[in-house]
Short mmCIF file of N, CA, C and O in Angstrom, two decimals:
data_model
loop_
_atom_site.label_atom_id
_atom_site.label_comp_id
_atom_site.label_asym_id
_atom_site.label_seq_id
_atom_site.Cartn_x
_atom_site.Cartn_y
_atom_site.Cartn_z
N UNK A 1 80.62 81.12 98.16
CA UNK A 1 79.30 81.70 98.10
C UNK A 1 78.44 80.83 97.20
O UNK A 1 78.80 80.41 96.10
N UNK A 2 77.20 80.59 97.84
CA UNK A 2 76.38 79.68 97.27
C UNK A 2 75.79 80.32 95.96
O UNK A 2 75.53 81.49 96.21
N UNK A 3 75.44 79.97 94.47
CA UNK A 3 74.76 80.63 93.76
C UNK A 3 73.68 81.00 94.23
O UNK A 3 73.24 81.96 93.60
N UNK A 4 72.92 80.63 95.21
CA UNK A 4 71.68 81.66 95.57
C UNK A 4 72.05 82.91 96.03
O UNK A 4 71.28 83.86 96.11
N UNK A 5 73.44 82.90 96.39
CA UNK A 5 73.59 84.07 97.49
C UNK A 5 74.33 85.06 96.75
O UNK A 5 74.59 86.01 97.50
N UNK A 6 74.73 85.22 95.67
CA UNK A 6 75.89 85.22 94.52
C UNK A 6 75.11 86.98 93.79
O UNK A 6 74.32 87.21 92.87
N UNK A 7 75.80 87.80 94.71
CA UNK A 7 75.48 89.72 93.80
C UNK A 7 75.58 89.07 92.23
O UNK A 7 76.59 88.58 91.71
N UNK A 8 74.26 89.22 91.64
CA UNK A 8 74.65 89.50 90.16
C UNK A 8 74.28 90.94 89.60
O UNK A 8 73.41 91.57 90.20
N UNK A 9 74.84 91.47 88.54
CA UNK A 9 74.89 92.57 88.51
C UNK A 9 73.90 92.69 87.18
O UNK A 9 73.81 91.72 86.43
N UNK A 10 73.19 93.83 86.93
CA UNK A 10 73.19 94.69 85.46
C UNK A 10 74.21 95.44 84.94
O UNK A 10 75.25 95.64 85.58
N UNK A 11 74.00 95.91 83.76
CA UNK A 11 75.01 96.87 82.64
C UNK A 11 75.17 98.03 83.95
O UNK A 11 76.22 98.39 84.49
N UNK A 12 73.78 98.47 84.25
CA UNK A 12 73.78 99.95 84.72
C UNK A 12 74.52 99.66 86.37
O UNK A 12 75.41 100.33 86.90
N UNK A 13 73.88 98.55 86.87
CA UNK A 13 74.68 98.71 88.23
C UNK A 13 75.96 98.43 88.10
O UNK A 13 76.58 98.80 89.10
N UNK A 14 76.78 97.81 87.11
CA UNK A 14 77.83 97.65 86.48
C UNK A 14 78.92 99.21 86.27
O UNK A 14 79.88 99.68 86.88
N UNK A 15 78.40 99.47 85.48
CA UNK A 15 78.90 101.33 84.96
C UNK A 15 78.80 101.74 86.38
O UNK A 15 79.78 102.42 86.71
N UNK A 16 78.10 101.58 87.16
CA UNK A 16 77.58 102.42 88.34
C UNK A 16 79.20 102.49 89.64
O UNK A 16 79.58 103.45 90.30
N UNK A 17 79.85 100.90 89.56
CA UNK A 17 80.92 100.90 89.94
C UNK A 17 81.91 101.52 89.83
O UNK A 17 82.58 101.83 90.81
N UNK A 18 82.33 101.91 88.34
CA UNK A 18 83.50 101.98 87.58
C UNK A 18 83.83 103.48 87.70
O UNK A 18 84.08 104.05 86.64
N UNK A 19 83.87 104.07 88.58
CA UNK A 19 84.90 105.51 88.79
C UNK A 19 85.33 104.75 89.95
O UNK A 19 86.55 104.57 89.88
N UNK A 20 84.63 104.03 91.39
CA UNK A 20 85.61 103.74 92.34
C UNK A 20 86.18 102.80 91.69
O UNK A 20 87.37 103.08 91.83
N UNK A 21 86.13 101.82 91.04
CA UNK A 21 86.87 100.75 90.10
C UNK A 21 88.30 101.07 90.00
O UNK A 21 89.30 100.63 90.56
N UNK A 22 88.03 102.28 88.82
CA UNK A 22 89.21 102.97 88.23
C UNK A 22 90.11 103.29 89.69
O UNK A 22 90.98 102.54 90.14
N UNK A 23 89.80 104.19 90.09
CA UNK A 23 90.19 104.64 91.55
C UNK A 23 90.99 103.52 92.24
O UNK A 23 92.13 103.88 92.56
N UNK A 24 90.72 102.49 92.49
CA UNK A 24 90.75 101.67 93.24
C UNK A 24 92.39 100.82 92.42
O UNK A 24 93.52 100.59 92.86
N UNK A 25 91.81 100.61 91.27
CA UNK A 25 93.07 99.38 90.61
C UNK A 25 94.17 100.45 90.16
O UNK A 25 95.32 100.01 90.10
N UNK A 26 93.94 102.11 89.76
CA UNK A 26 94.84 102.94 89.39
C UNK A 26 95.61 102.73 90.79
O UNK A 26 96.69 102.15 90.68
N UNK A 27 95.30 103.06 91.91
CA UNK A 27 95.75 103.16 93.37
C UNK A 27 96.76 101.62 93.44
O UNK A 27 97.97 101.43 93.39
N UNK A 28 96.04 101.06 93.51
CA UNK A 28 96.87 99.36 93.51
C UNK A 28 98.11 98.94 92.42
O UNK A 28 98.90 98.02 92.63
N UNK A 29 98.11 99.87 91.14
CA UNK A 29 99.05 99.56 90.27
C UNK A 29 99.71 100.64 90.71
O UNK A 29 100.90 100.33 90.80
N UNK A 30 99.46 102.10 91.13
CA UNK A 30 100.67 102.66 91.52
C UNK A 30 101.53 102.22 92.87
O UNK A 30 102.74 102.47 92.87
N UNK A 31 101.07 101.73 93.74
CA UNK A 31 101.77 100.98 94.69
C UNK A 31 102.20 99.87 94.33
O UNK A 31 103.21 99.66 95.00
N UNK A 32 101.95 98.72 93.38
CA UNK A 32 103.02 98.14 93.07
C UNK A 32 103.91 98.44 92.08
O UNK A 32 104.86 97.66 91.91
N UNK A 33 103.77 99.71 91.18
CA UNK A 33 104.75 99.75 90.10
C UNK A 33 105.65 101.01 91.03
O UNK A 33 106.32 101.70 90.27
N UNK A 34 105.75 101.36 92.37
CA UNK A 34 106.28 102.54 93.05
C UNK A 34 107.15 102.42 92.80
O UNK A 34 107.27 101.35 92.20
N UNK A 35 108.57 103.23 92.95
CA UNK A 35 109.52 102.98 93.08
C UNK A 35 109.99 102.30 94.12
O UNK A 35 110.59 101.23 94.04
N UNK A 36 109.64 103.07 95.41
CA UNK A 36 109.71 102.24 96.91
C UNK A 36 109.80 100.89 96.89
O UNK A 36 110.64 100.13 97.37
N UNK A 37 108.39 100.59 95.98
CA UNK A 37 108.40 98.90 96.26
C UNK A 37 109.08 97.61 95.15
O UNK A 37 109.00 96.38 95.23
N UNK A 38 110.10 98.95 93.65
CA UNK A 38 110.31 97.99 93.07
C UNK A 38 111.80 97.97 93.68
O UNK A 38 112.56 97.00 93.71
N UNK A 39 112.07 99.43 94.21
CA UNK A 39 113.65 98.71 94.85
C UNK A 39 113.83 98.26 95.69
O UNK A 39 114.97 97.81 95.85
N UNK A 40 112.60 98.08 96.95
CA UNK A 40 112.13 97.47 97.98
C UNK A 40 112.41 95.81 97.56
O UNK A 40 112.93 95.04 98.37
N UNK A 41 112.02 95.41 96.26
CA UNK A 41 111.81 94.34 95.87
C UNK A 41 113.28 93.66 96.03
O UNK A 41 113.81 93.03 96.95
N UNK A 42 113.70 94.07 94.73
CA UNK A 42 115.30 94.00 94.28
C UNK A 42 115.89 93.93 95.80
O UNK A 42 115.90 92.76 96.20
N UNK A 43 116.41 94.93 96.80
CA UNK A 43 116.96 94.92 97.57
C UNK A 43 116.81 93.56 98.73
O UNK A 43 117.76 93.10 99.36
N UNK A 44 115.04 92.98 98.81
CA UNK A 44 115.06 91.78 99.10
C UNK A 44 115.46 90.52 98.77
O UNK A 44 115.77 89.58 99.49
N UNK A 45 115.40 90.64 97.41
CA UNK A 45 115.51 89.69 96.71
C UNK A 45 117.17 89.55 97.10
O UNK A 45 117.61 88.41 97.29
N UNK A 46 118.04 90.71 97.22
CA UNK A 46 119.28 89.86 97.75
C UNK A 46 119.73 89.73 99.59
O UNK A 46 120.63 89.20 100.24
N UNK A 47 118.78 90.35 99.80
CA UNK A 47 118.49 90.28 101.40
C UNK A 47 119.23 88.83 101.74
O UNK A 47 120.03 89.14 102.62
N UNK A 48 119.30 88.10 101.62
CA UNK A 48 119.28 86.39 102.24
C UNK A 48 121.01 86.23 101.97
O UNK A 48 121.53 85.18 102.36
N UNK A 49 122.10 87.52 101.14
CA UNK A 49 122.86 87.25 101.27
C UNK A 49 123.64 88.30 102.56
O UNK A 49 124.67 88.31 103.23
N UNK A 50 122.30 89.18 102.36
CA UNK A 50 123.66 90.26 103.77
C UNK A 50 122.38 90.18 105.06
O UNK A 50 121.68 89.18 105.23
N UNK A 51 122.28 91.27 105.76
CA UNK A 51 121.77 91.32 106.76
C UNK A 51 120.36 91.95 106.81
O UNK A 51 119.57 92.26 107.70
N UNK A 52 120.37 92.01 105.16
CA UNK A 52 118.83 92.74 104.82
C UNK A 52 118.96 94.03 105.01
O UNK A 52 120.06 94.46 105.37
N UNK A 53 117.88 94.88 104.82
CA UNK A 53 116.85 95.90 104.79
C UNK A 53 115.68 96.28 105.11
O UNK A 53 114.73 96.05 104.36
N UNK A 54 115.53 96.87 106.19
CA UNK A 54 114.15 97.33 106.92
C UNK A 54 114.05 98.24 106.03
O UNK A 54 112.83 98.34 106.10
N UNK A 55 114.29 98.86 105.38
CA UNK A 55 113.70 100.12 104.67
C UNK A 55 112.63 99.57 103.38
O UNK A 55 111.55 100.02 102.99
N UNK A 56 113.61 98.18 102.87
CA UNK A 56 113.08 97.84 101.84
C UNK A 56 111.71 96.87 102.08
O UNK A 56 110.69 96.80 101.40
N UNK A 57 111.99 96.31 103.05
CA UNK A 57 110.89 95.70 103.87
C UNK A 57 109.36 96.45 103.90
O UNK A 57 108.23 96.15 103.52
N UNK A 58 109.81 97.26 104.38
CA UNK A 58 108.91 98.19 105.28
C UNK A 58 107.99 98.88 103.60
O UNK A 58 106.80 99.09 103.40
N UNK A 59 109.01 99.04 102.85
CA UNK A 59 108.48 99.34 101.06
C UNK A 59 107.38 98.35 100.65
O UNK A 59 106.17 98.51 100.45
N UNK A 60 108.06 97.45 100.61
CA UNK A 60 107.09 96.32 100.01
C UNK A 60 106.33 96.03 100.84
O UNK A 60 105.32 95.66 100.25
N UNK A 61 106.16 95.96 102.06
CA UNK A 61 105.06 95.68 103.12
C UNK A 61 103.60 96.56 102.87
O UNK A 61 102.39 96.35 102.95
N UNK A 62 104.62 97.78 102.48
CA UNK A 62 103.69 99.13 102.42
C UNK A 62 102.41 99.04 101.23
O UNK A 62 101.19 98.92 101.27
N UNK A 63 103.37 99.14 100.23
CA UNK A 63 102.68 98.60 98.95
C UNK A 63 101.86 97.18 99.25
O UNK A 63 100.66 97.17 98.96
N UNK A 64 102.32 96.28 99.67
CA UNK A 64 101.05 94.76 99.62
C UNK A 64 100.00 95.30 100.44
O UNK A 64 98.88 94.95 100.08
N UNK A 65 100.05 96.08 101.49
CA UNK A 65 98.83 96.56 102.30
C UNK A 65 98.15 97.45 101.33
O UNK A 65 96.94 97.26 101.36
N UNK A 66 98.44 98.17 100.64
CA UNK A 66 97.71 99.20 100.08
C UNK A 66 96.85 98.27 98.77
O UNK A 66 95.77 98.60 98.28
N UNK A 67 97.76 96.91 98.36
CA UNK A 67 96.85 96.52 96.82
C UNK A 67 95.93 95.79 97.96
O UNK A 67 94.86 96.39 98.00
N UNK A 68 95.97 94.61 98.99
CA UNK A 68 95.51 93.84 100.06
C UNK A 68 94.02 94.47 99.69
O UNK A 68 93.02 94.06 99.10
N UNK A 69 94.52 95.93 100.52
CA UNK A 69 92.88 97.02 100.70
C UNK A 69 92.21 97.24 100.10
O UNK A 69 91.13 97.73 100.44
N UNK A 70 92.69 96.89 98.49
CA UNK A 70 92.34 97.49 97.01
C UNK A 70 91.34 96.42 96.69
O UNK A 70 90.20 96.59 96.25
N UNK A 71 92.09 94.96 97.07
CA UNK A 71 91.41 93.78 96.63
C UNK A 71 90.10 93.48 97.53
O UNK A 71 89.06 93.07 97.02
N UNK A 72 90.22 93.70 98.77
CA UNK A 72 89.49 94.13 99.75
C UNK A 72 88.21 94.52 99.58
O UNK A 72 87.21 93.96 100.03
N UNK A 73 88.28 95.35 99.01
CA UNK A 73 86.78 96.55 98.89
C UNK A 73 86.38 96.12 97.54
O UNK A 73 85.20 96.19 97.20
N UNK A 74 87.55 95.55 96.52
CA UNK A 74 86.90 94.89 95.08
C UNK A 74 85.91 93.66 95.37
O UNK A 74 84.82 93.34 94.91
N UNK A 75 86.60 93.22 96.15
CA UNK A 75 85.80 91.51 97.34
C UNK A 75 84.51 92.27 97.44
O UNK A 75 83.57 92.11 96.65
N UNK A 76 84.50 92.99 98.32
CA UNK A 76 83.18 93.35 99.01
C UNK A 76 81.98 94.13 98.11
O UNK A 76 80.87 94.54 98.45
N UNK A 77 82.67 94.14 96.87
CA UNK A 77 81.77 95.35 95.72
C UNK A 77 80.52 93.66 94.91
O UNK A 77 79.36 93.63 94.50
N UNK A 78 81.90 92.30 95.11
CA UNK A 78 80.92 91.52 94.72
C UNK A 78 81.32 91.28 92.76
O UNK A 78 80.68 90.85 91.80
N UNK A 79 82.97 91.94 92.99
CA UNK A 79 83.51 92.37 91.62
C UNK A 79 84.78 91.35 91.36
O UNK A 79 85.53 91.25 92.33
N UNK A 80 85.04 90.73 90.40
CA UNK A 80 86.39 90.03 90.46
C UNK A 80 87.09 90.56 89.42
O UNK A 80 86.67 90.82 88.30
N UNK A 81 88.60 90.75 90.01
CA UNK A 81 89.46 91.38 89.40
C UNK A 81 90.08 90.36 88.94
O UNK A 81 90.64 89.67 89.79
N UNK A 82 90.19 89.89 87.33
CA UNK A 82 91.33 88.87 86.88
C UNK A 82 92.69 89.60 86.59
O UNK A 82 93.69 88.87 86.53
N UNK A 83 92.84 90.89 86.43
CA UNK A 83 94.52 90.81 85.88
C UNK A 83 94.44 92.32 86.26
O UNK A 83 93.70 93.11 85.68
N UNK A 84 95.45 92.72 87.53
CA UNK A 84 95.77 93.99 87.57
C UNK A 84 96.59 94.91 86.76
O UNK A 84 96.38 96.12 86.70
N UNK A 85 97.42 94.35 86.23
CA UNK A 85 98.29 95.38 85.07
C UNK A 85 97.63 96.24 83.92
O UNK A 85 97.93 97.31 83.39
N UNK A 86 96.32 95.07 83.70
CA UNK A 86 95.05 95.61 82.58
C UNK A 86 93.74 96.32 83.04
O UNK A 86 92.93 97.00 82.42
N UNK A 87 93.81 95.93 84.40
CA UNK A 87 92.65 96.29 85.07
C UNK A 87 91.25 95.70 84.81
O UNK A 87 90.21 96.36 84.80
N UNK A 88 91.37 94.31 84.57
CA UNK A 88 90.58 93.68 84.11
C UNK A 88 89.42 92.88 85.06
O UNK A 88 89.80 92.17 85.99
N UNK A 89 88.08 93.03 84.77
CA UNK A 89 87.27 93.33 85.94
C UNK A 89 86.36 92.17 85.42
O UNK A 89 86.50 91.96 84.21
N UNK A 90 85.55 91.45 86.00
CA UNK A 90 84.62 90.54 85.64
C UNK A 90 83.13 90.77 86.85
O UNK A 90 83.26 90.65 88.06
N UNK A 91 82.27 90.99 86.40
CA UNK A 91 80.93 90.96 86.76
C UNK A 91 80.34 89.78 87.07
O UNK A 91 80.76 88.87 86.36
N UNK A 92 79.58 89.47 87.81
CA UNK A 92 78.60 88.26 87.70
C UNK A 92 77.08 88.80 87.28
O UNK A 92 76.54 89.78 87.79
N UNK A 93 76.60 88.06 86.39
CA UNK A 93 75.33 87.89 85.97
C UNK A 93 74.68 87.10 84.95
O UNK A 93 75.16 86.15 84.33
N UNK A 94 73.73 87.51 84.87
CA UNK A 94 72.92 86.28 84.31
C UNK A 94 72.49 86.84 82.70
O UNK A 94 72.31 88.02 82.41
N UNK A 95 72.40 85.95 82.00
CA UNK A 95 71.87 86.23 80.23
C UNK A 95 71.13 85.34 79.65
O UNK A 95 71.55 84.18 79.58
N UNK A 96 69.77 85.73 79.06
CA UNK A 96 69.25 84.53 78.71
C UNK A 96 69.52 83.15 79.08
O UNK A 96 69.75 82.09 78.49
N UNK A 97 69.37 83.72 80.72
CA UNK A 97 68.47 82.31 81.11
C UNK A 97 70.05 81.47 81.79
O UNK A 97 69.87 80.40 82.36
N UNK A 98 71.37 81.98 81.70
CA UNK A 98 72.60 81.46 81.89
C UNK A 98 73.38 82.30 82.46
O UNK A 98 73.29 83.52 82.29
N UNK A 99 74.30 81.70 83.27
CA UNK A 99 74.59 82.66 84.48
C UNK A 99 76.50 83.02 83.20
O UNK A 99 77.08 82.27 82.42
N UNK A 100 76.70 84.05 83.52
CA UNK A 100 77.75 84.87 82.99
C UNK A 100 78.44 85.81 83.45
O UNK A 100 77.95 86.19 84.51
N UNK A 101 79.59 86.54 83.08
CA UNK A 101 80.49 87.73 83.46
C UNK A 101 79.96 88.77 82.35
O UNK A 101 79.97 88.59 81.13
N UNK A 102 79.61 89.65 82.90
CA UNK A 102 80.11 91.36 82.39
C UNK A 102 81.15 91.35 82.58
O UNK A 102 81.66 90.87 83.59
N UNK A 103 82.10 92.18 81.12
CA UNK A 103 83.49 92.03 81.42
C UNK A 103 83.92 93.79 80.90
O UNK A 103 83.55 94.45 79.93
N UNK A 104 84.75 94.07 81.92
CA UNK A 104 85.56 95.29 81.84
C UNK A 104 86.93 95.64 81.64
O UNK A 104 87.58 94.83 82.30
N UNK A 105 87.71 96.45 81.04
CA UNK A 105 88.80 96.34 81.47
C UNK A 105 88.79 98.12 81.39
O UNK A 105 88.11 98.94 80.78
N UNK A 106 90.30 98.20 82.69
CA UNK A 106 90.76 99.88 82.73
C UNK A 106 90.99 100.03 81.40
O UNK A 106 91.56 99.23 80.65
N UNK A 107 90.28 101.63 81.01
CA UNK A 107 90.15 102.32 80.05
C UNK A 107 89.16 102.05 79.07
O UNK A 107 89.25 102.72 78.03
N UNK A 108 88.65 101.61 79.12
CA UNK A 108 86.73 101.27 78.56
C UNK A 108 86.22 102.30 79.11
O UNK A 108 86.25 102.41 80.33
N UNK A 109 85.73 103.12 78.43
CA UNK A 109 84.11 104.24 79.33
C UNK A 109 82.97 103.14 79.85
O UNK A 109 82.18 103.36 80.77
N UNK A 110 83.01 102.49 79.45
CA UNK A 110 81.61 101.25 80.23
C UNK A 110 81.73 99.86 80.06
O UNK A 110 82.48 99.25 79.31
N UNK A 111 81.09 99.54 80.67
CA UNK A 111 80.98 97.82 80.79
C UNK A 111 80.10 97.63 79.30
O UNK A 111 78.87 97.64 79.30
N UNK A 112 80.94 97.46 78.01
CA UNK A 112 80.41 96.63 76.91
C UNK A 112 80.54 95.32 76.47
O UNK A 112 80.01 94.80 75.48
N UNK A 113 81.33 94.79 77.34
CA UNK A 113 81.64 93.05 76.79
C UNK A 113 80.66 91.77 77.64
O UNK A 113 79.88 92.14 78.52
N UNK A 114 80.75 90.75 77.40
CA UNK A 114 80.48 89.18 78.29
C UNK A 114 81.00 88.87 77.67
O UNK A 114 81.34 89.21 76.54
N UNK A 115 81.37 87.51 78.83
CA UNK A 115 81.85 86.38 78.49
C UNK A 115 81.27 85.10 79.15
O UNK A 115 81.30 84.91 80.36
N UNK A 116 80.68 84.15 78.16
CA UNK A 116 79.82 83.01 79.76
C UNK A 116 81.21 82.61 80.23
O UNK A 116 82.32 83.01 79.87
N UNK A 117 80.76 81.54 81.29
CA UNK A 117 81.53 81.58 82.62
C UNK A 117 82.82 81.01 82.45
O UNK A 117 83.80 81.53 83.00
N UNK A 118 82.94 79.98 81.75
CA UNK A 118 83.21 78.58 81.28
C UNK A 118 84.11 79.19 80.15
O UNK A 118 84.79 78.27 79.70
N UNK A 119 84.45 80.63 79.39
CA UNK A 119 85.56 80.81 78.22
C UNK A 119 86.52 81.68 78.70
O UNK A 119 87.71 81.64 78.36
N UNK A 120 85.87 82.72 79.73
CA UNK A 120 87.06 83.51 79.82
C UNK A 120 87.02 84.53 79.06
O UNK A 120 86.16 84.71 78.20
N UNK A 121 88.19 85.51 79.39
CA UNK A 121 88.36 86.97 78.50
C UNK A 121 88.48 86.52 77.24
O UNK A 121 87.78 87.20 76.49
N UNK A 122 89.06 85.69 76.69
CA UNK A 122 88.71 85.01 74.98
C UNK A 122 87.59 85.23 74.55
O UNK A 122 87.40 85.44 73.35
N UNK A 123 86.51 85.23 75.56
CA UNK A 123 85.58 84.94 74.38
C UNK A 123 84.62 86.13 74.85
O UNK A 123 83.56 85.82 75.40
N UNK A 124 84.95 87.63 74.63
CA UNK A 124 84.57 88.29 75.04
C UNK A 124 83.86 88.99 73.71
O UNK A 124 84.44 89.42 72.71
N UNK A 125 81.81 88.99 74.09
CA UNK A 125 81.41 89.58 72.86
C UNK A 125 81.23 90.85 73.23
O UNK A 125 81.30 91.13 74.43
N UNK A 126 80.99 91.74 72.39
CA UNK A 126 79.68 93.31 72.90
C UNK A 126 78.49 92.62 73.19
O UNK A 126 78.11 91.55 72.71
N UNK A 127 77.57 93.79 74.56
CA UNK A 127 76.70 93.45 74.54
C UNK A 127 75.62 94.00 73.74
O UNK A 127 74.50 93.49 73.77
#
């Protein structure tokens, strides 16, 4: 996406996301932390010595479609998710005059941090 073409966000249209947010990455970490899909996992992982597991297959298949969908609709919100375990969310926008991230993570009541583009969650101030 070209920077002309590039959703940047405000604080408020920012906050404005964050119940489907929550919704969305809570949904995606419970399908990969399921049980289904961590013994789904394990059971593949020795798959290659017996004849496998459709059950376990069919687990983990289940679960990657469900985070897939998660990441999906995060894509299309115009939102980038850096780290699902934290729920860590990055915004695009602009600040005096320089293009930057609003930065979130699950369990914040609101979008209070940035970071310009170029540091990363390190260098995350209040706004």
């Amino acid at each position: 996406m070209s920077p002309a073409a590039e959703n940047l966000f405000d604080k408020a249209q920012a906050d404005a996301l964050l119940p489907r947010l929550v919704h969305l990455i809570r949904g995606m970490q419970e399908a990969a932390e399921s049980e289904a899909a961590v013994e789904g996992r394990e059971r593949l992982a020795h798959a290659g010595r017996s004849n496998g597991s459709p059950q376990a297959a069919a687990a983990v298949f289940e679960a990657a479609a469900e985070i897939q969908a998660g990441l999906g609709e995060i894509d299309e919100m115009s939102v980038i998710l850096r780290d699902l375990a934290t729920g860590l969310c990055d915004f695009p926008s602009m600040r005096e005059g320089r293009p930057v991230y609003l930065c979130w993570r699950l369990g914040e009541d609101e979008v209070g941090w940035w970071h310009p583009r170029d540091v990363g969650v390190a260098g995350r101030q209040p706004l």
